[in-house]
Amino acid sequence: MQFIAFILIYPLLWMISMLPFRLLYLLSDFLFVIMYYIVGYRKNTVRKNLLISLPHLTDKERLVIEKKSYHHLCDLFLEMIKTLTISDKEMNKRFITKNIEVIKELETKGKSIAIMTGHYASYEWSISMNKSFSFQGYAIYKKIANSYFDKLVRDIRSKFGATLITTKETIPTIEENFKKGHLGIYGFASDQSPKPTKAFHWGIFFGTSTPLQTGAEMLSKRFDMNIVFMRIRKIKRGFYEAELEILSDNPKSVPDYELTDLFMKKLEDLILEAPEYYLWTHKRFKLIK
């Protein structure tokens, strides 16, 4: 059944990827109507997240952000599909890294690098940065149940040379590379809520005490990696800009969880600039105090 579902849907995805951007975004507008007004995909989760995060806004103001966030979500989904056939030239025009020299300079230090980012703006297209790296890039993701679609997602996200590793493969991969002296750049989307059994650290996010993902910080300390924060902004529809900032070049010297808290504060500040570009459909506040 998984294979049948795949062969039925894959041709449609390929045709969508071939659409020019003007038509792609017309399709996104149509998809928004279906997702928001008819299906109501995770609407309760979005409203809960917005109320917790932006209590100072009126209901009307939060509703505006809510609708814009669904528009962006539809854009993001179709942009990921577009990656199937997008050219390097087109991607270079649409996703720009302002200061890639930060990574190039760190690569000369002879240590692996952890890039921390959130589900904001175009975290999907950030994979295009890999073509500028000297080190091998690794993108960490959650495995999809359907093995055929899982392979498709891996193919899409690895188009620019990055190696995809599942969350379960992360520690063994980094450990093996460390033992062999292989230097890598590991991308962590560190803003999702951890499982209750892995809630080792409670921090503040939008004024709320909630468990935070600590994997990027702890692995950076264990394997002596530099830590970089990637700030992505949406300039206009279909165009994004990334900026890199070193959080620490010696994470072992920083008290535990301080770097995680710093990352979340920087991400929060970024979200407040334009809240509509955050992935509010994630259950970010599953556990709160």
Tab-separated table of C-alpha atoms in Angstrom:
chain	number	residue	atom	x	y	z
A	1	MET	CA	0.000	0.000	0.000
A	2	GLN	CA	2.887	2.366	0.741
A	3	PHE	CA	4.293	1.804	-2.739
A	4	ILE	CA	0.890	2.269	-4.400
A	5	ALA	CA	0.382	5.561	-2.557
A	6	PHE	CA	3.826	6.667	-3.649
A	7	ILE	CA	3.458	5.871	-7.361
A	8	LEU	CA	0.068	7.609	-7.424
A	9	ILE	CA	1.289	10.796	-5.754
A	10	TYR	CA	4.857	11.106	-7.057
A	11	PRO	CA	3.923	12.136	-10.650
A	12	LEU	CA	1.762	14.916	-9.217
A	13	LEU	CA	4.617	16.140	-7.040
A	14	TRP	CA	6.956	16.131	-10.027
A	15	MET	CA	4.499	18.164	-12.119
A	16	ILE	CA	4.108	20.650	-9.269
A	17	SER	CA	7.883	21.001	-9.060
A	18	MET	CA	7.968	21.931	-12.761
A	19	LEU	CA	5.578	24.853	-12.329
A	20	PRO	CA	7.018	28.362	-12.706
A	21	PHE	CA	7.004	30.237	-9.411
A	22	ARG	CA	4.101	32.470	-10.440
A	23	LEU	CA	1.852	29.438	-10.898
A	24	LEU	CA	3.339	27.695	-7.876
A	25	TYR	CA	2.190	30.529	-5.627
A	26	LEU	CA	-1.252	30.620	-7.234
A	27	LEU	CA	-1.494	26.953	-6.288
A	28	SER	CA	-0.304	27.864	-2.790
A	29	ASP	CA	-3.128	30.409	-2.469
A	30	PHE	CA	-5.639	27.714	-3.426
A	31	LEU	CA	-4.046	25.230	-1.018
A	32	PHE	CA	-4.328	27.820	1.752
A	33	VAL	CA	-8.117	27.988	1.311
A	34	ILE	CA	-8.351	24.199	1.556
A	35	MET	CA	-5.992	23.870	4.520
A	36	TYR	CA	-7.249	26.824	6.550
A	37	TYR	CA	-10.956	27.176	5.821
A	38	ILE	CA	-11.995	23.632	4.920
A	39	VAL	CA	-9.603	21.248	6.702
A	40	GLY	CA	-8.644	23.571	9.552
A	41	TYR	CA	-5.298	21.815	9.927
A	42	ARG	CA	-4.118	22.039	13.562
A	43	LYS	CA	-5.968	25.302	14.034
A	44	ASN	CA	-6.439	24.732	17.763
A	45	THR	CA	-2.704	24.119	18.206
A	46	VAL	CA	-1.833	27.298	16.304
A	47	ARG	CA	-4.247	29.406	18.348
A	48	LYS	CA	-2.973	27.970	21.621
A	49	ASN	CA	0.647	28.661	20.626
A	50	LEU	CA	-0.140	32.210	19.530
A	51	LEU	CA	-2.086	32.961	22.706
A	52	ILE	CA	0.762	31.719	24.908
A	53	SER	CA	3.450	33.463	22.863
A	54	LEU	CA	1.739	36.742	21.993
A	55	PRO	CA	-0.714	37.492	24.824
A	56	HIS	CA	-0.097	41.235	24.451
A	57	LEU	CA	-1.820	41.246	21.059
A	58	THR	CA	-5.561	41.471	20.500
A	59	ASP	CA	-7.571	38.528	19.188
A	60	LYS	CA	-7.849	40.333	15.856
A	61	GLU	CA	-4.084	40.862	15.624
A	62	ARG	CA	-3.397	37.214	16.423
A	63	LEU	CA	-5.949	36.165	13.800
A	64	VAL	CA	-4.067	38.159	11.149
A	65	ILE	CA	-0.814	36.406	12.111
A	66	GLU	CA	-2.599	33.046	12.130
A	67	LYS	CA	-3.843	33.419	8.561
A	68	LYS	CA	-0.505	34.711	7.312
A	69	SER	CA	1.264	31.773	8.965
A	70	TYR	CA	-0.920	29.317	7.034
A	71	HIS	CA	-0.170	31.166	3.800
A	72	HIS	CA	3.532	30.819	4.586
A	73	LEU	CA	3.133	27.140	5.513
A	74	CYS	CA	1.587	26.428	2.099
A	75	ASP	CA	4.415	28.340	0.387
A	76	LEU	CA	6.955	26.364	2.392
A	77	PHE	CA	5.417	23.021	1.460
A	78	LEU	CA	5.356	23.804	-2.251
A	79	GLU	CA	8.847	25.316	-2.161
A	80	MET	CA	10.111	22.033	-0.735
A	81	ILE	CA	8.531	20.190	-3.676
A	82	LYS	CA	9.995	22.774	-6.055
A	83	THR	CA	13.435	21.755	-4.796
A	84	LEU	CA	13.056	18.561	-6.861
A	85	THR	CA	13.776	20.454	-10.078
A	86	ILE	CA	15.065	23.883	-9.075
A	87	SER	CA	18.382	24.876	-10.651
A	88	ASP	CA	21.455	25.986	-8.723
A	89	LYS	CA	21.190	29.396	-10.391
A	90	GLU	CA	17.586	29.861	-9.278
A	91	MET	CA	18.333	28.698	-5.737
A	92	ASN	CA	21.315	31.046	-5.484
A	93	LYS	CA	18.980	33.900	-6.350
A	94	ARG	CA	16.276	32.927	-3.889
A	95	PHE	CA	18.278	31.847	-0.823
A	96	ILE	CA	21.252	34.030	0.026
A	97	THR	CA	23.629	33.606	2.954
A	98	LYS	CA	24.952	37.061	3.846
A	99	ASN	CA	28.083	35.977	5.686
A	100	ILE	CA	29.021	32.441	4.654
A	101	GLU	CA	32.593	33.438	5.513
A	102	VAL	CA	31.706	32.704	9.153
A	103	ILE	CA	31.554	28.996	8.281
A	104	LYS	CA	34.619	29.174	6.040
A	105	GLU	CA	36.635	30.752	8.864
A	106	LEU	CA	35.479	28.138	11.384
A	107	GLU	CA	36.393	25.338	8.992
A	108	THR	CA	40.024	26.484	9.222
A	109	LYS	CA	39.942	25.796	12.996
A	110	GLY	CA	39.832	22.033	12.425
A	111	LYS	CA	36.686	21.326	14.465
A	112	SER	CA	33.233	20.183	13.412
A	113	ILE	CA	30.396	22.692	13.497
A	114	ALA	CA	26.851	22.552	14.865
A	115	ILE	CA	24.372	24.935	13.237
A	116	MET	CA	21.322	25.647	15.384
A	117	THR	CA	18.185	27.011	13.770
A	118	GLY	CA	14.422	26.945	14.203
A	119	HIS	CA	11.399	26.161	12.054
A	120	TYR	CA	11.265	29.708	10.811
A	121	ALA	CA	11.163	31.237	7.305
A	122	SER	CA	12.796	28.747	4.882
A	123	TYR	CA	14.597	26.199	7.017
A	124	GLU	CA	13.973	23.801	4.090
A	125	TRP	CA	16.008	25.814	1.588
A	126	SER	CA	18.851	26.310	4.053
A	127	ILE	CA	20.162	22.967	2.751
A	128	SER	CA	21.414	24.888	-0.289
A	129	MET	CA	24.184	26.314	1.928
A	130	ASN	CA	25.882	22.923	1.790
A	131	LYS	CA	27.350	23.675	-1.635
A	132	SER	CA	29.489	26.372	0.030
A	133	PHE	CA	30.930	24.065	2.714
A	134	SER	CA	34.301	22.332	2.623
A	135	PHE	CA	33.213	19.954	5.392
A	136	GLN	CA	30.525	17.341	4.737
A	137	GLY	CA	27.107	18.686	5.714
A	138	TYR	CA	24.594	16.611	7.681
A	139	ALA	CA	20.919	17.499	8.051
A	140	ILE	CA	19.060	15.860	10.933
A	141	TYR	CA	15.426	14.964	10.328
A	142	LYS	CA	12.596	12.805	11.663
A	143	LYS	CA	12.047	9.658	9.613
A	144	ILE	CA	8.744	9.323	7.715
A	145	ALA	CA	6.736	6.126	8.228
A	146	ASN	CA	6.212	5.548	4.486
A	147	SER	CA	9.634	4.363	3.326
A	148	TYR	CA	9.080	5.547	-0.250
A	149	PHE	CA	8.160	9.090	0.767
A	150	ASP	CA	10.976	9.020	3.287
A	151	LYS	CA	13.400	8.340	0.433
A	152	LEU	CA	11.804	11.131	-1.610
A	153	VAL	CA	12.274	13.627	1.226
A	154	ARG	CA	15.863	12.457	1.636
A	155	ASP	CA	16.461	12.933	-2.088
A	156	ILE	CA	14.937	16.422	-2.049
A	157	ARG	CA	16.833	17.608	0.997
A	158	SER	CA	20.126	16.090	-0.114
A	159	LYS	CA	20.009	17.627	-3.595
A	160	PHE	CA	22.773	20.088	-2.755
A	161	GLY	CA	25.104	17.456	-1.337
A	162	ALA	CA	24.028	17.254	2.300
A	163	THR	CA	23.734	13.844	3.971
A	164	LEU	CA	20.450	13.270	5.778
A	165	ILE	CA	20.534	11.403	9.067
A	166	THR	CA	17.556	10.519	11.228
A	167	THR	CA	17.319	11.598	14.846
A	168	LYS	CA	18.224	8.038	15.886
A	169	GLU	CA	21.293	8.048	13.626
A	170	THR	CA	22.601	11.392	14.879
A	171	ILE	CA	24.725	10.334	17.861
A	172	PRO	CA	26.228	7.219	16.202
A	173	THR	CA	27.081	9.242	13.061
A	174	ILE	CA	28.737	12.099	14.939
A	175	GLU	CA	30.558	9.663	17.219
A	176	GLU	CA	31.901	7.612	14.316
A	177	ASN	CA	33.012	10.733	12.424
A	178	PHE	CA	34.710	12.043	15.571
A	179	LYS	CA	36.640	8.801	16.094
A	180	LYS	CA	37.762	8.752	12.460
A	181	GLY	CA	38.675	12.438	12.449
A	182	HIS	CA	36.067	13.266	9.811
A	183	LEU	CA	34.948	16.891	10.190
A	184	GLY	CA	31.328	17.740	9.525
A	185	ILE	CA	28.700	20.446	9.745
A	186	TYR	CA	25.537	19.290	11.511
A	187	GLY	CA	22.227	21.124	11.176
A	188	PHE	CA	19.934	21.037	14.217
A	189	ALA	CA	16.359	22.355	14.211
A	190	SER	CA	16.407	22.829	17.965
A	191	ASP	CA	13.049	24.441	18.700
A	192	GLN	CA	10.749	21.412	18.874
A	193	SER	CA	9.446	20.248	22.228
A	194	PRO	CA	11.344	17.180	23.503
A	195	LYS	CA	9.627	14.001	24.606
A	196	PRO	CA	8.677	14.071	28.316
A	197	THR	CA	11.292	11.367	29.017
A	198	LYS	CA	13.990	13.625	27.515
A	199	ALA	CA	12.935	16.846	29.231
A	200	PHE	CA	16.303	17.422	30.901
A	201	HIS	CA	16.192	21.211	30.966
A	202	TRP	CA	13.354	23.669	31.441
A	203	GLY	CA	13.924	27.128	30.014
A	204	ILE	CA	11.938	30.210	29.094
A	205	PHE	CA	10.398	30.607	25.644
A	206	PHE	CA	8.027	33.534	25.121
A	207	GLY	CA	7.783	34.038	28.866
A	208	THR	CA	6.726	30.435	29.487
A	209	SER	CA	8.697	27.752	31.329
A	210	THR	CA	8.898	24.763	29.005
A	211	PRO	CA	11.358	21.900	28.312
A	212	LEU	CA	13.928	22.673	25.619
A	213	GLN	CA	15.887	20.534	23.185
A	214	THR	CA	19.438	20.294	24.509
A	215	GLY	CA	20.926	17.834	22.003
A	216	ALA	CA	22.869	20.358	19.912
A	217	GLU	CA	24.543	21.866	22.967
A	218	MET	CA	25.334	18.554	24.664
A	219	LEU	CA	26.720	16.958	21.502
A	220	SER	CA	28.799	20.051	20.782
A	221	LYS	CA	30.354	19.768	24.231
A	222	ARG	CA	30.880	16.020	23.979
A	223	PHE	CA	32.527	16.189	20.542
A	224	ASP	CA	34.123	19.641	20.812
A	225	MET	CA	32.186	21.399	18.041
A	226	ASN	CA	31.812	25.090	17.311
A	227	ILE	CA	28.197	26.293	17.635
A	228	VAL	CA	26.592	28.690	15.150
A	229	PHE	CA	23.128	30.252	15.159
A	230	MET	CA	21.476	30.563	11.747
A	231	ARG	CA	19.014	33.440	11.495
A	232	ILE	CA	16.794	33.187	8.399
A	233	ARG	CA	14.525	36.019	7.251
A	234	LYS	CA	11.869	36.050	4.546
A	235	ILE	CA	12.587	39.082	2.369
A	236	LYS	CA	9.546	38.614	0.155
A	237	ARG	CA	7.571	35.714	-1.235
A	238	GLY	CA	10.015	33.114	-2.479
A	239	PHE	CA	13.146	34.980	-1.367
A	240	TYR	CA	15.099	34.371	1.844
A	241	GLU	CA	18.271	35.591	3.500
A	242	ALA	CA	20.364	33.785	6.104
A	243	GLU	CA	22.795	35.289	8.584
A	244	LEU	CA	25.230	33.309	10.714
A	245	GLU	CA	26.370	34.115	14.243
A	246	ILE	CA	28.882	32.215	16.361
A	247	LEU	CA	27.380	31.252	19.712
A	248	SER	CA	30.538	29.602	21.023
A	249	ASP	CA	33.890	28.346	19.751
A	250	ASN	CA	34.475	26.565	23.063
A	251	PRO	CA	31.139	25.173	24.301
A	252	LYS	CA	32.802	23.075	27.022
A	253	SER	CA	33.696	26.304	28.824
A	254	VAL	CA	30.044	27.442	28.989
A	255	PRO	CA	27.814	26.271	31.870
A	256	ASP	CA	25.314	23.578	30.893
A	257	TYR	CA	22.143	24.766	29.148
A	258	GLU	CA	23.337	28.364	28.851
A	259	LEU	CA	23.861	27.999	25.090
A	260	THR	CA	20.450	26.364	24.669
A	261	ASP	CA	18.823	29.268	26.510
A	262	LEU	CA	20.781	31.747	24.398
A	263	PHE	CA	19.666	30.060	21.183
A	264	MET	CA	16.005	30.119	22.226
A	265	LYS	CA	16.225	33.805	23.147
A	266	LYS	CA	17.729	34.678	19.751
A	267	LEU	CA	15.085	32.596	17.998
A	268	GLU	CA	12.339	34.304	19.990
A	269	ASP	CA	13.662	37.733	19.005
A	270	LEU	CA	13.686	36.655	15.361
A	271	ILE	CA	10.123	35.342	15.525
A	272	LEU	CA	8.906	38.593	17.060
A	273	GLU	CA	10.179	40.474	13.996
A	274	ALA	CA	7.607	38.647	11.829
A	275	PRO	CA	5.636	35.980	13.762
A	276	GLU	CA	3.775	34.834	10.644
A	277	TYR	CA	6.858	33.005	9.355
A	278	TYR	CA	7.138	30.612	12.310
A	279	LEU	CA	5.784	27.063	12.172
A	280	TRP	CA	3.051	27.493	14.785
A	281	THR	CA	1.505	24.105	13.908
A	282	HIS	CA	4.163	22.392	16.049
A	283	LYS	CA	2.996	21.573	19.578
A	284	ARG	CA	5.733	23.719	21.086
A	285	PHE	CA	4.094	24.024	24.524
A	286	LYS	CA	3.083	20.420	25.221
A	287	LEU	CA	4.583	20.717	28.708
A	288	ILE	CA	4.574	24.001	30.604
A	289	LYS	CA	4.938	25.132	34.203
